[in-house]
PDB file of N, CA and C in Angstrom:
ATOM      1  N   MET A   1    -116.858 -68.548 -53.379  1.00  0.00           N
ATOM      2  CA  MET A   1    -116.925 -67.482 -52.406  1.00  0.00           C
ATOM      3  C   MET A   1    -118.386 -67.299 -52.000  1.00  0.00           C
ATOM      4  N   ALA A   2    -118.621 -67.246 -50.720  1.00  0.00           N
ATOM      5  CA  ALA A   2    -119.975 -67.080 -50.206  1.00  0.00           C
ATOM      6  C   ALA A   2    -120.513 -65.699 -50.564  1.00  0.00           C
ATOM      7  N   ASN A   3    -121.820 -65.597 -50.618  1.00  0.00           N
ATOM      8  CA  ASN A   3    -122.473 -64.352 -51.000  1.00  0.00           C
ATOM      9  C   ASN A   3    -122.096 -63.201 -50.064  1.00  0.00           C
ATOM     10  N   ASN A   4    -122.028 -63.488 -48.752  1.00  0.00           N
ATOM     11  CA  ASN A   4    -121.645 -62.450 -47.786  1.00  0.00           C
ATOM     12  C   ASN A   4    -120.223 -61.966 -48.017  1.00  0.00           C
ATOM     13  N   GLN A   5    -119.319 -62.897 -48.309  1.00  0.00           N
ATOM     14  CA  GLN A   5    -117.927 -62.533 -48.588  1.00  0.00           C
ATOM     15  C   GLN A   5    -117.839 -61.683 -49.852  1.00  0.00           C
ATOM     16  N   ARG A   6    -118.579 -62.062 -50.866  1.00  0.00           N
ATOM     17  CA  ARG A   6    -118.577 -61.334 -52.131  1.00  0.00           C
ATOM     18  C   ARG A   6    -119.077 -59.901 -51.911  1.00  0.00           C
ATOM     19  N   LYS A   7    -120.130 -59.765 -51.111  1.00  0.00           N
ATOM     20  CA  LYS A   7    -120.672 -58.435 -50.826  1.00  0.00           C
ATOM     21  C   LYS A   7    -119.660 -57.580 -50.064  1.00  0.00           C
ATOM     22  N   GLU A   8    -118.947 -58.198 -49.116  1.00  0.00           N
ATOM     23  CA  GLU A   8    -117.937 -57.461 -48.363  1.00  0.00           C
ATOM     24  C   GLU A   8    -116.792 -57.017 -49.271  1.00  0.00           C
ATOM     25  N   VAL A   9    -116.351 -57.899 -50.157  1.00  0.00           N
ATOM     26  CA  VAL A   9    -115.278 -57.559 -51.102  1.00  0.00           C
ATOM     27  C   VAL A   9    -115.721 -56.409 -51.996  1.00  0.00           C
ATOM     28  N   GLU A  10    -116.945 -56.461 -52.510  1.00  0.00           N
ATOM     29  CA  GLU A  10    -117.466 -55.395 -53.371  1.00  0.00           C
ATOM     30  C   GLU A  10    -117.584 -54.080 -52.600  1.00  0.00           C
ATOM     31  N   LYS A  11    -118.045 -54.157 -51.360  1.00  0.00           N
ATOM     32  CA  LYS A  11    -118.174 -52.963 -50.521  1.00  0.00           C
ATOM     33  C   LYS A  11    -116.802 -52.342 -50.273  1.00  0.00           C
ATOM     34  N   ASN A  12    -115.819 -53.169 -49.935  1.00  0.00           N
ATOM     35  CA  ASN A  12    -114.464 -52.678 -49.683  1.00  0.00           C
ATOM     36  C   ASN A  12    -113.860 -52.058 -50.942  1.00  0.00           C
ATOM     37  N   GLU A  13    -114.089 -52.692 -52.089  1.00  0.00           N
ATOM     38  CA  GLU A  13    -113.573 -52.161 -53.356  1.00  0.00           C
ATOM     39  C   GLU A  13    -114.175 -50.784 -53.647  1.00  0.00           C
ATOM     40  N   LYS A  14    -115.457 -50.636 -53.400  1.00  0.00           N
ATOM     41  CA  LYS A  14    -116.138 -49.357 -53.624  1.00  0.00           C
ATOM     42  C   LYS A  14    -115.565 -48.274 -52.709  1.00  0.00           C
ATOM     43  N   ILE A  15    -115.312 -48.614 -51.466  1.00  0.00           N
ATOM     44  CA  ILE A  15    -114.747 -47.652 -50.514  1.00  0.00           C
ATOM     45  C   ILE A  15    -113.345 -47.242 -50.951  1.00  0.00           C
ATOM     46  N   ILE A  16    -112.520 -48.213 -51.343  1.00  0.00           N
ATOM     47  CA  ILE A  16    -111.144 -47.925 -51.784  1.00  0.00           C
ATOM     48  C   ILE A  16    -111.173 -46.991 -52.993  1.00  0.00           C
ATOM     49  N   ARG A  17    -112.034 -47.283 -53.957  1.00  0.00           N
ATOM     50  CA  ARG A  17    -112.128 -46.423 -55.151  1.00  0.00           C
ATOM     51  C   ARG A  17    -112.611 -45.024 -54.780  1.00  0.00           C
ATOM     52  N   GLY A  18    -113.484 -44.936 -53.799  1.00  0.00           N
ATOM     53  CA  GLY A  18    -113.930 -43.634 -53.312  1.00  0.00           C
ATOM     54  C   GLY A  18    -112.805 -42.858 -52.649  1.00  0.00           C
ATOM     55  N   LEU A  19    -111.998 -43.557 -51.856  1.00  0.00           N
ATOM     56  CA  LEU A  19    -110.852 -42.911 -51.210  1.00  0.00           C
ATOM     57  C   LEU A  19    -109.837 -42.431 -52.240  1.00  0.00           C
ATOM     58  N   LEU A  20    -109.672 -43.205 -53.301  1.00  0.00           N
ATOM     59  CA  LEU A  20    -108.737 -42.842 -54.365  1.00  0.00           C
ATOM     60  C   LEU A  20    -109.167 -41.570 -55.089  1.00  0.00           C
ATOM     61  N   LYS A  21    -110.447 -41.268 -55.072  1.00  0.00           N
ATOM     62  CA  LYS A  21    -110.971 -40.074 -55.736  1.00  0.00           C
ATOM     63  C   LYS A  21    -110.824 -38.807 -54.894  1.00  0.00           C
ATOM     64  N   LEU A  22    -110.523 -38.961 -53.608  1.00  0.00           N
ATOM     65  CA  LEU A  22    -110.329 -37.790 -52.749  1.00  0.00           C
ATOM     66  C   LEU A  22    -109.093 -37.023 -53.209  1.00  0.00           C
ATOM     67  N   SER A  23    -109.173 -35.719 -53.166  1.00  0.00           N
ATOM     68  CA  SER A  23    -108.108 -34.857 -53.683  1.00  0.00           C
ATOM     69  C   SER A  23    -106.699 -35.227 -53.203  1.00  0.00           C
ATOM     70  N   PRO A  24    -106.465 -35.425 -51.907  1.00  0.00           N
ATOM     71  CA  PRO A  24    -105.098 -35.749 -51.465  1.00  0.00           C
ATOM     72  C   PRO A  24    -104.592 -37.094 -51.988  1.00  0.00           C
ATOM     73  N   ASN A  25    -105.512 -37.996 -52.305  1.00  0.00           N
ATOM     74  CA  ASN A  25    -105.117 -39.337 -52.749  1.00  0.00           C
ATOM     75  C   ASN A  25    -105.015 -39.452 -54.271  1.00  0.00           C
ATOM     76  N   ARG A  26    -105.305 -38.387 -54.987  1.00  0.00           N
ATOM     77  CA  ARG A  26    -105.253 -38.408 -56.458  1.00  0.00           C
ATOM     78  C   ARG A  26    -103.832 -38.343 -56.990  1.00  0.00           C
ATOM     79  N   ARG A  27    -102.897 -38.040 -56.116  1.00  0.00           N
ATOM     80  CA  ARG A  27    -101.487 -37.981 -56.498  1.00  0.00           C
ATOM     81  C   ARG A  27    -100.690 -38.921 -55.598  1.00  0.00           C
ATOM     82  N   CYS A  28     -99.652 -39.485 -56.168  1.00  0.00           N
ATOM     83  CA  CYS A  28     -98.763 -40.377 -55.414  1.00  0.00           C
ATOM     84  C   CYS A  28     -98.166 -39.613 -54.238  1.00  0.00           C
ATOM     85  N   ILE A  29     -98.173 -40.222 -53.072  1.00  0.00           N
ATOM     86  CA  ILE A  29     -97.625 -39.593 -51.873  1.00  0.00           C
ATOM     87  C   ILE A  29     -96.136 -39.319 -52.025  1.00  0.00           C
ATOM     88  N   ASN A  30     -95.416 -40.126 -52.806  1.00  0.00           N
ATOM     89  CA  ASN A  30     -93.970 -40.002 -52.896  1.00  0.00           C
ATOM     90  C   ASN A  30     -93.483 -39.066 -53.995  1.00  0.00           C
ATOM     91  N   CYS A  31     -94.055 -39.170 -55.192  1.00  0.00           N
ATOM     92  CA  CYS A  31     -93.522 -38.391 -56.318  1.00  0.00           C
ATOM     93  C   CYS A  31     -94.518 -37.381 -56.873  1.00  0.00           C
ATOM     94  N   ASN A  32     -95.718 -37.372 -56.339  1.00  0.00           N
ATOM     95  CA  ASN A  32     -96.739 -36.401 -56.714  1.00  0.00           C
ATOM     96  C   ASN A  32     -97.299 -36.616 -58.131  1.00  0.00           C
ATOM     97  N   SER A  33     -97.050 -37.763 -58.743  1.00  0.00           N
ATOM     98  CA  SER A  33     -97.612 -38.019 -60.074  1.00  0.00           C
ATOM     99  C   SER A  33     -99.108 -38.323 -59.945  1.00  0.00           C
ATOM    100  N   LEU A  34     -99.836 -37.984 -60.990  1.00  0.00           N
ATOM    101  CA  LEU A  34    -101.287 -38.193 -60.997  1.00  0.00           C
ATOM    102  C   LEU A  34    -101.650 -39.666 -61.128  1.00  0.00           C
ATOM    103  N   GLY A  35    -102.757 -40.027 -60.530  1.00  0.00           N
ATOM    104  CA  GLY A  35    -103.356 -41.331 -60.740  1.00  0.00           C
ATOM    105  C   GLY A  35    -102.693 -42.530 -60.113  1.00  0.00           C
ATOM    106  N   PRO A  36    -102.402 -42.500 -58.820  1.00  0.00           N
ATOM    107  CA  PRO A  36    -101.832 -43.699 -58.206  1.00  0.00           C
ATOM    108  C   PRO A  36    -102.813 -44.863 -58.288  1.00  0.00           C
ATOM    109  N   GLN A  37    -102.295 -46.043 -58.524  1.00  0.00           N
ATOM    110  CA  GLN A  37    -103.130 -47.228 -58.655  1.00  0.00           C
ATOM    111  C   GLN A  37    -102.770 -48.327 -57.658  1.00  0.00           C
ATOM    112  N   TYR A  38    -101.956 -47.970 -56.680  1.00  0.00           N
ATOM    113  CA  TYR A  38    -101.528 -48.944 -55.682  1.00  0.00           C
ATOM    114  C   TYR A  38    -101.703 -48.360 -54.284  1.00  0.00           C
ATOM    115  N   VAL A  39    -101.783 -49.247 -53.324  1.00  0.00           N
ATOM    116  CA  VAL A  39    -101.862 -48.864 -51.923  1.00  0.00           C
ATOM    117  C   VAL A  39    -100.666 -49.482 -51.213  1.00  0.00           C
ATOM    118  N   CYS A  40     -99.970 -48.666 -50.456  1.00  0.00           N
ATOM    119  CA  CYS A  40     -98.924 -49.175 -49.576  1.00  0.00           C
ATOM    120  C   CYS A  40     -99.591 -49.383 -48.222  1.00  0.00           C
ATOM    121  N   THR A  41     -99.916 -50.627 -47.923  1.00  0.00           N
ATOM    122  CA  THR A  41    -100.622 -50.913 -46.674  1.00  0.00           C
ATOM    123  C   THR A  41     -99.719 -50.746 -45.455  1.00  0.00           C
ATOM    124  N   SER A  42     -98.418 -50.701 -45.674  1.00  0.00           N
ATOM    125  CA  SER A  42     -97.491 -50.457 -44.564  1.00  0.00           C
ATOM    126  C   SER A  42     -97.658 -49.046 -44.001  1.00  0.00           C
ATOM    127  N   PHE A  43     -98.041 -48.096 -44.873  1.00  0.00           N
ATOM    128  CA  PHE A  43     -98.194 -46.696 -44.462  1.00  0.00           C
ATOM    129  C   PHE A  43     -99.591 -46.149 -44.726  1.00  0.00           C
ATOM    130  N   GLN A  44    -100.495 -46.979 -45.246  1.00  0.00           N
ATOM    131  CA  GLN A  44    -101.863 -46.569 -45.594  1.00  0.00           C
ATOM    132  C   GLN A  44    -101.861 -45.371 -46.544  1.00  0.00           C
ATOM    133  N   THR A  45    -101.073 -45.495 -47.628  1.00  0.00           N
ATOM    134  CA  THR A  45    -100.961 -44.420 -48.607  1.00  0.00           C
ATOM    135  C   THR A  45    -101.222 -44.938 -50.017  1.00  0.00           C
ATOM    136  N   PHE A  46    -101.529 -44.012 -50.915  1.00  0.00           N
ATOM    137  CA  PHE A  46    -101.736 -44.324 -52.323  1.00  0.00           C
ATOM    138  C   PHE A  46    -100.479 -43.937 -53.086  1.00  0.00           C
ATOM    139  N   VAL A  47     -99.971 -44.866 -53.903  1.00  0.00           N
ATOM    140  CA  VAL A  47     -98.722 -44.645 -54.631  1.00  0.00           C
ATOM    141  C   VAL A  47     -98.869 -45.048 -56.097  1.00  0.00           C
ATOM    142  N   CYS A  48     -97.976 -44.510 -56.934  1.00  0.00           N
ATOM    143  CA  CYS A  48     -97.974 -44.823 -58.364  1.00  0.00           C
ATOM    144  C   CYS A  48     -97.235 -46.142 -58.611  1.00  0.00           C
ATOM    145  N   THR A  49     -97.213 -46.555 -59.861  1.00  0.00           N
ATOM    146  CA  THR A  49     -96.559 -47.809 -60.239  1.00  0.00           C
ATOM    147  C   THR A  49     -95.066 -47.794 -59.914  1.00  0.00           C
ATOM    148  N   THR A  50     -94.397 -46.706 -60.284  1.00  0.00           N
ATOM    149  CA  THR A  50     -92.955 -46.606 -60.050  1.00  0.00           C
ATOM    150  C   THR A  50     -92.632 -46.667 -58.559  1.00  0.00           C
ATOM    151  N   CYS A  51     -93.341 -45.865 -57.785  1.00  0.00           N
ATOM    152  CA  CYS A  51     -93.075 -45.823 -56.342  1.00  0.00           C
ATOM    153  C   CYS A  51     -93.490 -47.121 -55.644  1.00  0.00           C
ATOM    154  N   SER A  52     -94.493 -47.809 -56.198  1.00  0.00           N
ATOM    155  CA  SER A  52     -94.878 -49.094 -55.607  1.00  0.00           C
ATOM    156  C   SER A  52     -93.719 -50.085 -55.694  1.00  0.00           C
ATOM    157  N   GLY A  53     -92.978 -50.031 -56.814  1.00  0.00           N
ATOM    158  CA  GLY A  53     -91.811 -50.899 -56.970  1.00  0.00           C
ATOM    159  C   GLY A  53     -90.726 -50.583 -55.958  1.00  0.00           C
ATOM    160  N   VAL A  54     -90.514 -49.295 -55.703  1.00  0.00           N
ATOM    161  CA  VAL A  54     -89.520 -48.887 -54.704  1.00  0.00           C
ATOM    162  C   VAL A  54     -89.948 -49.359 -53.320  1.00  0.00           C
ATOM    163  N   HIS A  55     -91.218 -49.198 -52.996  1.00  0.00           N
ATOM    164  CA  HIS A  55     -91.717 -49.668 -51.698  1.00  0.00           C
ATOM    165  C   HIS A  55     -91.529 -51.178 -51.556  1.00  0.00           C
ATOM    166  N   ARG A  56     -91.785 -51.910 -52.642  1.00  0.00           N
ATOM    167  CA  ARG A  56     -91.592 -53.371 -52.596  1.00  0.00           C
ATOM    168  C   ARG A  56     -90.141 -53.723 -52.295  1.00  0.00           C
ATOM    169  N   GLU A  57     -89.201 -52.947 -52.851  1.00  0.00           N
ATOM    170  CA  GLU A  57     -87.784 -53.200 -52.596  1.00  0.00           C
ATOM    171  C   GLU A  57     -87.451 -53.062 -51.115  1.00  0.00           C
ATOM    172  N   PHE A  58     -88.208 -52.240 -50.414  1.00  0.00           N
ATOM    173  CA  PHE A  58     -88.024 -52.071 -48.973  1.00  0.00           C
ATOM    174  C   PHE A  58     -88.928 -53.011 -48.173  1.00  0.00           C
ATOM    175  N   THR A  59     -89.504 -53.973 -48.847  1.00  0.00           N
ATOM    176  CA  THR A  59     -90.400 -55.006 -48.302  1.00  0.00           C
ATOM    177  C   THR A  59     -91.674 -54.443 -47.671  1.00  0.00           C
ATOM    178  N   HIS A  60     -92.099 -53.278 -48.155  1.00  0.00           N
ATOM    179  CA  HIS A  60     -93.390 -52.745 -47.718  1.00  0.00           C
ATOM    180  C   HIS A  60     -94.487 -53.488 -48.465  1.00  0.00           C
ATOM    181  N   ARG A  61     -95.603 -53.643 -47.845  1.00  0.00           N
ATOM    182  CA  ARG A  61     -96.731 -54.371 -48.433  1.00  0.00           C
ATOM    183  C   ARG A  61     -97.460 -53.446 -49.405  1.00  0.00           C
ATOM    184  N   ILE A  62     -97.582 -53.886 -50.660  1.00  0.00           N
ATOM    185  CA  ILE A  62     -98.233 -53.127 -51.724  1.00  0.00           C
ATOM    186  C   ILE A  62     -99.378 -53.945 -52.290  1.00  0.00           C
ATOM    187  N   LYS A  63    -100.494 -53.265 -52.572  1.00  0.00           N
ATOM    188  CA  LYS A  63    -101.633 -53.923 -53.212  1.00  0.00           C
ATOM    189  C   LYS A  63    -102.135 -53.051 -54.358  1.00  0.00           C
ATOM    190  N   SER A  64    -102.533 -53.691 -55.424  1.00  0.00           N
ATOM    191  CA  SER A  64    -103.121 -52.998 -56.558  1.00  0.00           C
ATOM    192  C   SER A  64    -104.577 -52.673 -56.254  1.00  0.00           C
ATOM    193  N   VAL A  65    -104.993 -51.438 -56.550  1.00  0.00           N
ATOM    194  CA  VAL A  65    -106.383 -51.043 -56.318  1.00  0.00           C
ATOM    195  C   VAL A  65    -107.313 -51.876 -57.177  1.00  0.00           C
ATOM    196  N   SER A  66    -106.906 -52.173 -58.408  1.00  0.00           N
ATOM    197  CA  SER A  66    -107.802 -52.866 -59.328  1.00  0.00           C
ATOM    198  C   SER A  66    -107.718 -54.393 -59.258  1.00  0.00           C
ATOM    199  N   MET A  67    -106.642 -54.928 -58.737  1.00  0.00           N
ATOM    200  CA  MET A  67    -106.453 -56.382 -58.787  1.00  0.00           C
ATOM    201  C   MET A  67    -106.571 -57.088 -57.435  1.00  0.00           C
ATOM    202  N   ALA A  68    -106.334 -56.376 -56.362  1.00  0.00           N
ATOM    203  CA  ALA A  68    -106.284 -57.020 -55.043  1.00  0.00           C
ATOM    204  C   ALA A  68    -107.620 -56.936 -54.322  1.00  0.00           C
ATOM    205  N   LYS A  69    -107.770 -57.812 -53.364  1.00  0.00           N
ATOM    206  CA  LYS A  69    -108.921 -57.770 -52.467  1.00  0.00           C
ATOM    207  C   LYS A  69    -108.430 -57.201 -51.143  1.00  0.00           C
ATOM    208  N   PHE A  70    -109.183 -56.247 -50.617  1.00  0.00           N
ATOM    209  CA  PHE A  70    -108.814 -55.588 -49.367  1.00  0.00           C
ATOM    210  C   PHE A  70    -109.699 -56.083 -48.242  1.00  0.00           C
ATOM    211  N   THR A  71    -109.085 -56.311 -47.086  1.00  0.00           N
ATOM    212  CA  THR A  71    -109.850 -56.717 -45.909  1.00  0.00           C
ATOM    213  C   THR A  71    -110.523 -55.484 -45.304  1.00  0.00           C
ATOM    214  N   SER A  72    -111.488 -55.721 -44.464  1.00  0.00           N
ATOM    215  CA  SER A  72    -112.167 -54.615 -43.782  1.00  0.00           C
ATOM    216  C   SER A  72    -111.199 -53.849 -42.891  1.00  0.00           C
ATOM    217  N   ASP A  73    -110.237 -54.545 -42.293  1.00  0.00           N
ATOM    218  CA  ASP A  73    -109.232 -53.876 -41.456  1.00  0.00           C
ATOM    219  C   ASP A  73    -108.348 -52.953 -42.298  1.00  0.00           C
ATOM    220  N   GLU A  74    -107.958 -53.400 -43.483  1.00  0.00           N
ATOM    221  CA  GLU A  74    -107.146 -52.567 -44.374  1.00  0.00           C
ATOM    222  C   GLU A  74    -107.926 -51.336 -44.826  1.00  0.00           C
ATOM    223  N   VAL A  75    -109.200 -51.518 -45.120  1.00  0.00           N
ATOM    224  CA  VAL A  75    -110.046 -50.401 -45.536  1.00  0.00           C
ATOM    225  C   VAL A  75    -110.185 -49.394 -44.394  1.00  0.00           C
ATOM    226  N   ALA A  76    -110.411 -49.895 -43.189  1.00  0.00           N
ATOM    227  CA  ALA A  76    -110.531 -49.011 -42.028  1.00  0.00           C
ATOM    228  C   ALA A  76    -109.234 -48.232 -41.809  1.00  0.00           C
ATOM    229  N   ALA A  77    -108.090 -48.892 -41.974  1.00  0.00           N
ATOM    230  CA  ALA A  77    -106.792 -48.223 -41.813  1.00  0.00           C
ATOM    231  C   ALA A  77    -106.602 -47.150 -42.877  1.00  0.00           C
ATOM    232  N   LEU A  78    -107.019 -47.433 -44.105  1.00  0.00           N
ATOM    233  CA  LEU A  78    -106.907 -46.433 -45.175  1.00  0.00           C
ATOM    234  C   LEU A  78    -107.825 -45.246 -44.934  1.00  0.00           C
ATOM    235  N   LYS A  79    -108.992 -45.497 -44.369  1.00  0.00           N
ATOM    236  CA  LYS A  79    -109.903 -44.399 -44.047  1.00  0.00           C
ATOM    237  C   LYS A  79    -109.282 -43.480 -42.991  1.00  0.00           C
ATOM    238  N   GLU A  80    -108.594 -44.071 -42.033  1.00  0.00           N
ATOM    239  CA  GLU A  80    -107.926 -43.300 -40.988  1.00  0.00           C
ATOM    240  C   GLU A  80    -106.632 -42.667 -41.497  1.00  0.00           C
ATOM    241  N   GLY A  81    -105.998 -43.331 -42.448  1.00  0.00           N
ATOM    242  CA  GLY A  81    -104.725 -42.852 -42.979  1.00  0.00           C
ATOM    243  C   GLY A  81    -104.924 -42.047 -44.244  1.00  0.00           C
ATOM    244  N   GLY A  82    -104.382 -42.546 -45.337  1.00  0.00           N
ATOM    245  CA  GLY A  82    -104.462 -41.836 -46.605  1.00  0.00           C
ATOM    246  C   GLY A  82    -103.305 -40.858 -46.742  1.00  0.00           C
ATOM    247  N   ASN A  83    -103.212 -40.263 -47.923  1.00  0.00           N
ATOM    248  CA  ASN A  83    -102.073 -39.406 -48.220  1.00  0.00           C
ATOM    249  C   ASN A  83    -102.044 -38.120 -47.401  1.00  0.00           C
ATOM    250  N   GLU A  84    -103.190 -37.550 -47.102  1.00  0.00           N
ATOM    251  CA  GLU A  84    -103.206 -36.311 -46.323  1.00  0.00           C
ATOM    252  C   GLU A  84    -102.645 -36.544 -44.921  1.00  0.00           C
ATOM    253  N   CYS A  85    -103.080 -37.598 -44.299  1.00  0.00           N
ATOM    254  CA  CYS A  85    -102.589 -37.951 -42.963  1.00  0.00           C
ATOM    255  C   CYS A  85    -101.090 -38.244 -43.011  1.00  0.00           C
ATOM    256  N   ALA A  86    -100.657 -38.988 -44.016  1.00  0.00           N
ATOM    257  CA  ALA A  86     -99.234 -39.337 -44.149  1.00  0.00           C
ATOM    258  C   ALA A  86     -98.373 -38.099 -44.367  1.00  0.00           C
ATOM    259  N   ARG A  87     -98.871 -37.154 -45.163  1.00  0.00           N
ATOM    260  CA  ARG A  87     -98.114 -35.908 -45.382  1.00  0.00           C
ATOM    261  C   ARG A  87     -97.900 -35.162 -44.062  1.00  0.00           C
ATOM    262  N   LYS A  88     -98.916 -35.144 -43.222  1.00  0.00           N
ATOM    263  CA  LYS A  88     -98.801 -34.456 -41.934  1.00  0.00           C
ATOM    264  C   LYS A  88     -97.753 -35.126 -41.037  1.00  0.00           C
ATOM    265  N   ILE A  89     -97.603 -36.408 -41.186  1.00  0.00           N
ATOM    266  CA  ILE A  89     -96.644 -37.150 -40.356  1.00  0.00           C
ATOM    267  C   ILE A  89     -95.245 -37.126 -40.962  1.00  0.00           C
ATOM    268  N   PHE A  90     -95.141 -37.571 -42.223  1.00  0.00           N
ATOM    269  CA  PHE A  90     -93.836 -37.795 -42.823  1.00  0.00           C
ATOM    270  C   PHE A  90     -93.228 -36.563 -43.483  1.00  0.00           C
ATOM    271  N   PHE A  91     -94.051 -35.590 -43.850  1.00  0.00           N
ATOM    272  CA  PHE A  91     -93.548 -34.395 -44.520  1.00  0.00           C
ATOM    273  C   PHE A  91     -93.724 -33.132 -43.677  1.00  0.00           C
ATOM    274  N   LYS A  92     -93.941 -33.274 -42.394  1.00  0.00           N
ATOM    275  CA  LYS A  92     -94.214 -32.110 -41.550  1.00  0.00           C
ATOM    276  C   LYS A  92     -93.047 -31.130 -41.521  1.00  0.00           C
ATOM    277  N   ASP A  93     -91.828 -31.600 -41.621  1.00  0.00           N
ATOM    278  CA  ASP A  93     -90.653 -30.720 -41.594  1.00  0.00           C
ATOM    279  C   ASP A  93     -90.051 -30.502 -42.983  1.00  0.00           C
ATOM    280  N   TRP A  94     -90.742 -30.942 -44.011  1.00  0.00           N
ATOM    281  CA  TRP A  94     -90.239 -30.839 -45.387  1.00  0.00           C
ATOM    282  C   TRP A  94     -90.209 -29.382 -45.822  1.00  0.00           C
ATOM    283  N   ASN A  95     -89.109 -28.960 -46.384  1.00  0.00           N
ATOM    284  CA  ASN A  95     -88.971 -27.606 -46.916  1.00  0.00           C
ATOM    285  C   ASN A  95     -88.864 -27.706 -48.438  1.00  0.00           C
ATOM    286  N   PRO A  96     -89.975 -27.457 -49.176  1.00  0.00           N
ATOM    287  CA  PRO A  96     -89.943 -27.625 -50.630  1.00  0.00           C
ATOM    288  C   PRO A  96     -89.018 -26.642 -51.350  1.00  0.00           C
ATOM    289  N   GLN A  97     -88.701 -25.508 -50.729  1.00  0.00           N
ATOM    290  CA  GLN A  97     -87.752 -24.585 -51.357  1.00  0.00           C
ATOM    291  C   GLN A  97     -86.328 -25.147 -51.294  1.00  0.00           C
ATOM    292  N   ARG A  98     -86.054 -25.831 -50.227  1.00  0.00           N
ATOM    293  CA  ARG A  98     -84.711 -26.391 -50.064  1.00  0.00           C
ATOM    294  C   ARG A  98     -84.580 -27.767 -50.720  1.00  0.00           C
ATOM    295  N   TYR A  99     -85.638 -28.568 -50.590  1.00  0.00           N
ATOM    296  CA  TYR A  99     -85.639 -29.923 -51.150  1.00  0.00           C
ATOM    297  C   TYR A  99     -86.932 -30.125 -51.920  1.00  0.00           C
ATOM    298  N   PRO A 100     -86.923 -29.905 -53.234  1.00  0.00           N
ATOM    299  CA  PRO A 100     -88.160 -30.092 -53.998  1.00  0.00           C
ATOM    300  C   PRO A 100     -88.600 -31.554 -53.979  1.00  0.00           C
ATOM    301  N   LEU A 101     -89.906 -31.738 -54.126  1.00  0.00           N
ATOM    302  CA  LEU A 101     -90.440 -33.101 -54.185  1.00  0.00           C
ATOM    303  C   LEU A 101     -89.862 -33.815 -55.391  1.00  0.00           C
ATOM    304  N   PRO A 102     -89.598 -35.096 -55.273  1.00  0.00           N
ATOM    305  CA  PRO A 102     -89.137 -35.849 -56.446  1.00  0.00           C
ATOM    306  C   PRO A 102     -90.250 -35.942 -57.482  1.00  0.00           C
ATOM    307  N   ASP A 103     -89.873 -36.119 -58.725  1.00  0.00           N
ATOM    308  CA  ASP A 103     -90.890 -36.317 -59.747  1.00  0.00           C
ATOM    309  C   ASP A 103     -91.004 -37.808 -60.051  1.00  0.00           C
ATOM    310  N   CYS A 104     -91.845 -38.144 -60.999  1.00  0.00           N
ATOM    311  CA  CYS A 104     -92.128 -39.558 -61.257  1.00  0.00           C
ATOM    312  C   CYS A 104     -90.974 -40.293 -61.926  1.00  0.00           C
ATOM    313  N   ARG A 105     -89.895 -39.605 -62.271  1.00  0.00           N
ATOM    314  CA  ARG A 105     -88.736 -40.279 -62.858  1.00  0.00           C
ATOM    315  C   ARG A 105     -87.836 -40.779 -61.770  1.00  0.00           C
TER     316      ARG A 105
END
């Protein structure tokens, strides 16, 4: 791997880890469990291990934060997206009194 490529990979990894530390991204978008370690690039969200498996079953693209290499385009999409943005889109009509969020089970 060329030095420039290595630097870009390291830069992208640092950005992803920084995004993971943001409050909205500290919990899985789907089940609200702490410490998601995967990214669903189909929706630009952070998800836990269990939910990553469910997303894979629906053929959504999943990447491990610690094991995968992210492209600059994927990083840019995650910066624009993330769990807070996804909640505004996908959970805008959610009524937690009527339908509580699922848990990690």
